[in-house]
Amino acid sequence: MILKKNILISLYLILSSSIVNAEFSVVSYGWELFERVSDARTVSLSYSTIAYPFGSNGTSIINPAIILNNKDKFGITHQSKIAGTVNSEFLSFKKKIRSNVLIDISLLYEGISDIPDTRNVLLDWGEDGIFGTFDPGEGNGTLDDGERLDIDKIKYFSQKQFGIHSGINKPLLGGNVGIGIKFLLHLLGDNYAMGAGLDFGYFRRFNKTNIGLVLYNIPSSGLLWDNGNTEVSKSTMALGINREIFFKKYSLKFNPMFKIHFLGDNKSLDSYSLLNQIFYDINSGLEISFKDKLFFRISRIQSGAISSGIGASWTNLGFDYAFVKDTSPLGIDNNHLISINVSLLWIKNKIFDKNLNIKRFYYD
């Protein structure tokens, strides 16, 4: 009994000291993993699918209220960016928990390796380049004339993020209301952080026109670091619209879509502003499908980058390809994505039938 009491007291003292020495910060970053990592179809449409109910795996990350189809497919996507220094993986599948209830589950990963740590590289010895003379510039933390860098002191570290997102929805308010639950593990060098967050979405169809509304990080999403510091991300809101145009004679469907993401004061370099108070980003895309089997996609990101892609879909198998064209002078963010979607039930049946046939052949 005394041992348990001592353990509880020790844990209380540790937590108390962490809270006292910790910092609480409101930030505009931390959860970008769920905005950057997705499947090829979504990326080729520049994440403007907030009101487009195409029902692919991972759709709930964009809008958890979008209606899910009943196709039991497992999807996997690999992406490599910035000359291979940034790599990401995206796995998604659906899980039926009731006869009419599906959960859309996504596993995300993004990693950056060999990041140089230059904090101890500067030989801050002043203008004469000699340590201990206390001449002008010595110990001021900046590179002055006469000072130099010691490249042998460069160290390297990595950044890795692991995320889980689960979305579920149900009919409500004349449309669909959904909730997305997300968890994040952030590893940065020798430090780590864990956090959880919520997204709420709404989707409604008017004839052939769809609207979508999503509140991200409601009421907020937080990260708790190992040193006790807490980072809370601000909430944002996105609105989207999509309208299907069907040419029955040619079996062609055109699906233009548009999304506006209100960032509050969390502006990016390319953000537009309303009265210099409210900042927002705009994405748009177009998907053309033939008999719902072959797809062509093109879209534009606000920064000017162009995304395009193609896809093919059958009952049990699907492929999607996306290419993001970086329009900056360096063009270092050009990247390709390939997604494969396959029915787990179809694979299971194929394996079962194969084993059954083998057994029949053996016993016959």
mmCIF file of N, CA and C in Angstrom, residues 116-176:
data_model
loop_
_atom_site.group_PDB
_atom_site.id
_atom_site.type_symbol
_atom_site.label_atom_id
_atom_site.label_comp_id
_atom_site.label_asym_id
_atom_site.label_seq_id
_atom_site.Cartn_x
_atom_site.Cartn_y
_atom_site.Cartn_z
ATOM 1 N N PRO A 116 19.936 18.714 -41.901
ATOM 2 C CA PRO A 116 21.154 19.185 -41.217
ATOM 3 C C PRO A 116 20.848 20.036 -39.992
ATOM 4 N N ASP A 117 21.533 19.750 -38.901
ATOM 5 C CA ASP A 117 21.447 20.536 -37.675
ATOM 6 C C ASP A 117 22.711 21.385 -37.589
ATOM 7 N N THR A 118 22.566 22.682 -37.822
ATOM 8 C CA THR A 118 23.733 23.582 -37.897
ATOM 9 C C THR A 118 23.869 24.474 -36.666
ATOM 10 N N ARG A 119 23.207 24.094 -35.574
ATOM 11 C CA ARG A 119 23.207 24.974 -34.405
ATOM 12 C C ARG A 119 24.591 25.142 -33.783
ATOM 13 N N ASN A 120 25.463 24.146 -33.902
ATOM 14 C CA ASN A 120 26.785 24.232 -33.267
ATOM 15 C C ASN A 120 27.909 24.387 -34.286
ATOM 16 N N VAL A 121 27.547 24.805 -35.486
ATOM 17 C CA VAL A 121 28.543 24.901 -36.554
ATOM 18 C C VAL A 121 29.341 26.203 -36.490
ATOM 19 N N LEU A 122 28.709 27.268 -36.022
ATOM 20 C CA LEU A 122 29.355 28.577 -36.031
ATOM 21 C C LEU A 122 30.475 28.658 -34.991
ATOM 22 N N LEU A 123 31.662 29.023 -35.454
ATOM 23 C CA LEU A 123 32.786 29.343 -34.554
ATOM 24 C C LEU A 123 32.702 30.840 -34.263
ATOM 25 N N ASP A 124 31.942 31.172 -33.243
ATOM 26 C CA ASP A 124 31.580 32.564 -32.956
ATOM 27 C C ASP A 124 32.681 33.250 -32.153
ATOM 28 N N TRP A 125 33.842 33.472 -32.796
ATOM 29 C CA TRP A 125 35.033 33.962 -32.095
ATOM 30 C C TRP A 125 35.350 35.421 -32.390
ATOM 31 N N GLY A 126 34.441 36.114 -33.036
ATOM 32 C CA GLY A 126 34.669 37.530 -33.288
ATOM 33 C C GLY A 126 35.410 37.803 -34.584
ATOM 34 N N GLU A 127 35.648 39.081 -34.823
ATOM 35 C CA GLU A 127 36.246 39.512 -36.086
ATOM 36 C C GLU A 127 37.685 39.041 -36.264
ATOM 37 N N ASP A 128 38.410 38.814 -35.154
ATOM 38 C CA ASP A 128 39.802 38.361 -35.287
ATOM 39 C C ASP A 128 39.904 36.849 -35.444
ATOM 40 N N GLY A 129 38.778 36.137 -35.281
ATOM 41 C CA GLY A 129 38.782 34.682 -35.477
ATOM 42 C C GLY A 129 39.516 33.927 -34.398
ATOM 43 N N ILE A 130 39.734 34.552 -33.238
ATOM 44 C CA ILE A 130 40.464 33.913 -32.138
ATOM 45 C C ILE A 130 39.553 33.866 -30.913
ATOM 46 N N PHE A 131 39.437 32.701 -30.319
ATOM 47 C CA PHE A 131 38.547 32.530 -29.184
ATOM 48 C C PHE A 131 39.142 33.158 -27.920
ATOM 49 N N GLY A 132 38.296 33.841 -27.157
ATOM 50 C CA GLY A 132 38.679 34.347 -25.853
ATOM 51 C C GLY A 132 39.242 35.750 -25.842
ATOM 52 N N THR A 133 39.272 36.430 -26.982
ATOM 53 C CA THR A 133 39.810 37.797 -26.999
ATOM 54 C C THR A 133 38.711 38.830 -26.741
ATOM 55 N N PHE A 134 37.450 38.381 -26.768
ATOM 56 C CA PHE A 134 36.307 39.256 -26.490
ATOM 57 C C PHE A 134 36.271 40.492 -27.384
ATOM 58 N N ASP A 135 36.669 40.296 -28.626
ATOM 59 C CA ASP A 135 36.623 41.404 -29.587
ATOM 60 C C ASP A 135 35.195 41.539 -30.125
ATOM 61 N N PRO A 136 34.895 42.597 -30.871
ATOM 62 C CA PRO A 136 33.538 42.792 -31.408
ATOM 63 C C PRO A 136 33.077 41.590 -32.223
ATOM 64 N N GLY A 137 31.851 41.138 -31.948
ATOM 65 C CA GLY A 137 31.265 40.023 -32.680
ATOM 66 C C GLY A 137 31.393 38.687 -31.997
ATOM 67 N N GLU A 138 32.256 38.575 -31.006
ATOM 68 C CA GLU A 138 32.423 37.284 -30.343
ATOM 69 C C GLU A 138 31.212 36.966 -29.461
ATOM 70 N N GLY A 139 30.649 35.774 -29.699
ATOM 71 C CA GLY A 139 29.536 35.303 -28.891
ATOM 72 C C GLY A 139 28.200 35.961 -29.183
ATOM 73 N N ASN A 140 28.079 36.671 -30.325
ATOM 74 C CA ASN A 140 26.808 37.344 -30.605
ATOM 75 C C ASN A 140 25.822 36.467 -31.381
ATOM 76 N N GLY A 141 26.224 35.236 -31.747
ATOM 77 C CA GLY A 141 25.317 34.310 -32.408
ATOM 78 C C GLY A 141 25.128 34.525 -33.886
ATOM 79 N N THR A 142 25.854 35.453 -34.495
ATOM 80 C CA THR A 142 25.746 35.695 -35.937
ATOM 81 C C THR A 142 27.111 35.537 -36.597
ATOM 82 N N LEU A 143 27.099 35.266 -37.895
ATOM 83 C CA LEU A 143 28.333 35.088 -38.644
ATOM 84 C C LEU A 143 28.887 36.449 -39.051
ATOM 85 N N ASP A 144 29.993 36.869 -38.416
ATOM 86 C CA ASP A 144 30.613 38.161 -38.696
ATOM 87 C C ASP A 144 31.852 37.977 -39.562
ATOM 88 N N ASP A 145 32.367 39.082 -40.076
ATOM 89 C CA ASP A 145 33.622 39.043 -40.832
ATOM 90 C C ASP A 145 34.729 38.474 -39.952
ATOM 91 N N GLY A 146 35.465 37.539 -40.506
ATOM 92 C CA GLY A 146 36.550 36.903 -39.767
ATOM 93 C C GLY A 146 36.147 35.601 -39.118
ATOM 94 N N GLU A 147 34.843 35.349 -38.970
ATOM 95 C CA GLU A 147 34.383 34.104 -38.376
ATOM 96 C C GLU A 147 34.150 33.054 -39.466
ATOM 97 N N ARG A 148 34.038 31.807 -39.069
ATOM 98 C CA ARG A 148 33.886 30.729 -40.039
ATOM 99 C C ARG A 148 33.010 29.628 -39.437
ATOM 100 N N LEU A 149 32.672 28.662 -40.294
ATOM 101 C CA LEU A 149 31.839 27.538 -39.897
ATOM 102 C C LEU A 149 32.662 26.261 -39.875
ATOM 103 N N ASP A 150 32.397 25.414 -38.913
ATOM 104 C CA ASP A 150 33.068 24.121 -38.805
ATOM 105 C C ASP A 150 32.106 23.039 -39.298
ATOM 106 N N ILE A 151 32.294 22.603 -40.556
ATOM 107 C CA ILE A 151 31.357 21.653 -41.151
ATOM 108 C C ILE A 151 31.408 20.285 -40.472
ATOM 109 N N ASP A 152 32.471 20.007 -39.757
ATOM 110 C CA ASP A 152 32.566 18.721 -39.058
ATOM 111 C C ASP A 152 31.582 18.625 -37.895
ATOM 112 N N LYS A 153 31.016 19.755 -37.487
ATOM 113 C CA LYS A 153 30.078 19.763 -36.380
ATOM 114 C C LYS A 153 28.617 19.668 -36.835
ATOM 115 N N ILE A 154 28.426 19.542 -38.138
ATOM 116 C CA ILE A 154 27.061 19.390 -38.639
ATOM 117 C C ILE A 154 26.526 18.017 -38.245
ATOM 118 N N LYS A 155 25.372 17.993 -37.648
ATOM 119 C CA LYS A 155 24.698 16.753 -37.306
ATOM 120 C C LYS A 155 23.402 16.654 -38.120
ATOM 121 N N TYR A 156 22.862 15.475 -38.168
ATOM 122 C CA TYR A 156 21.666 15.256 -38.972
ATOM 123 C C TYR A 156 20.577 14.606 -38.117
ATOM 124 N N PHE A 157 19.342 14.977 -38.401
ATOM 125 C CA PHE A 157 18.210 14.391 -37.700
ATOM 126 C C PHE A 157 17.085 14.170 -38.709
ATOM 127 N N SER A 158 16.027 13.531 -38.268
ATOM 128 C CA SER A 158 14.903 13.233 -39.157
ATOM 129 C C SER A 158 13.594 13.679 -38.518
ATOM 130 N N GLN A 159 12.590 13.846 -39.359
ATOM 131 C CA GLN A 159 11.251 14.171 -38.889
ATOM 132 C C GLN A 159 10.284 13.129 -39.455
ATOM 133 N N LYS A 160 9.475 12.544 -38.601
ATOM 134 C CA LYS A 160 8.514 11.537 -39.035
ATOM 135 C C LYS A 160 7.167 11.816 -38.381
ATOM 136 N N GLN A 161 6.112 11.656 -39.176
ATOM 137 C CA GLN A 161 4.758 11.835 -38.669
ATOM 138 C C GLN A 161 3.904 10.623 -39.035
ATOM 139 N N PHE A 162 3.160 10.126 -38.051
ATOM 140 C CA PHE A 162 2.249 9.008 -38.246
ATOM 141 C C PHE A 162 0.850 9.470 -37.853
ATOM 142 N N GLY A 163 -0.115 9.230 -38.724
ATOM 143 C CA GLY A 163 -1.473 9.675 -38.445
ATOM 144 C C GLY A 163 -2.509 8.591 -38.679
ATOM 145 N N ILE A 164 -3.583 8.654 -37.932
ATOM 146 C CA ILE A 164 -4.753 7.783 -38.108
ATOM 147 C C ILE A 164 -5.981 8.678 -38.204
ATOM 148 N N HIS A 165 -6.794 8.437 -39.223
ATOM 149 C CA HIS A 165 -8.026 9.209 -39.388
ATOM 150 C C HIS A 165 -9.184 8.250 -39.594
ATOM 151 N N SER A 166 -10.254 8.470 -38.869
ATOM 152 C CA SER A 166 -11.444 7.631 -38.988
ATOM 153 C C SER A 166 -12.660 8.526 -39.153
ATOM 154 N N GLY A 167 -13.437 8.293 -40.214
ATOM 155 C CA GLY A 167 -14.617 9.110 -40.475
ATOM 156 C C GLY A 167 -15.881 8.280 -40.546
ATOM 157 N N ILE A 168 -16.948 8.815 -39.999
ATOM 158 C CA ILE A 168 -18.245 8.148 -40.016
ATOM 159 C C ILE A 168 -19.326 9.214 -40.177
ATOM 160 N N ASN A 169 -20.436 8.876 -40.863
ATOM 161 C CA ASN A 169 -21.482 9.856 -41.064
ATOM 162 C C ASN A 169 -22.857 9.207 -41.016
ATOM 163 N N LYS A 170 -23.883 10.045 -40.923
ATOM 164 C CA LYS A 170 -25.267 9.558 -40.901
ATOM 165 C C LYS A 170 -26.175 10.648 -41.447
ATOM 166 N N PRO A 171 -27.352 10.280 -41.973
ATOM 167 C CA PRO A 171 -28.300 11.278 -42.501
ATOM 168 C C PRO A 171 -28.800 12.206 -41.394
ATOM 169 N N LEU A 172 -28.781 13.519 -41.686
ATOM 170 C CA LEU A 172 -29.251 14.506 -40.719
ATOM 171 C C LEU A 172 -29.366 15.860 -41.414
ATOM 172 N N LEU A 173 -30.312 16.678 -40.984
ATOM 173 C CA LEU A 173 -30.481 18.045 -41.485
ATOM 174 C C LEU A 173 -30.657 18.095 -42.997
ATOM 175 N N GLY A 174 -31.383 17.123 -43.541
ATOM 176 C CA GLY A 174 -31.642 17.106 -44.970
ATOM 177 C C GLY A 174 -30.488 16.620 -45.810
ATOM 178 N N GLY A 175 -29.378 16.273 -45.185
ATOM 179 C CA GLY A 175 -28.211 15.781 -45.911
ATOM 180 C C GLY A 175 -27.476 14.749 -45.083
ATOM 181 N N ASN A 176 -26.164 14.853 -45.066
ATOM 182 C CA ASN A 176 -25.342 13.960 -44.270
ATOM 183 C C ASN A 176 -24.441 14.774 -43.353
#
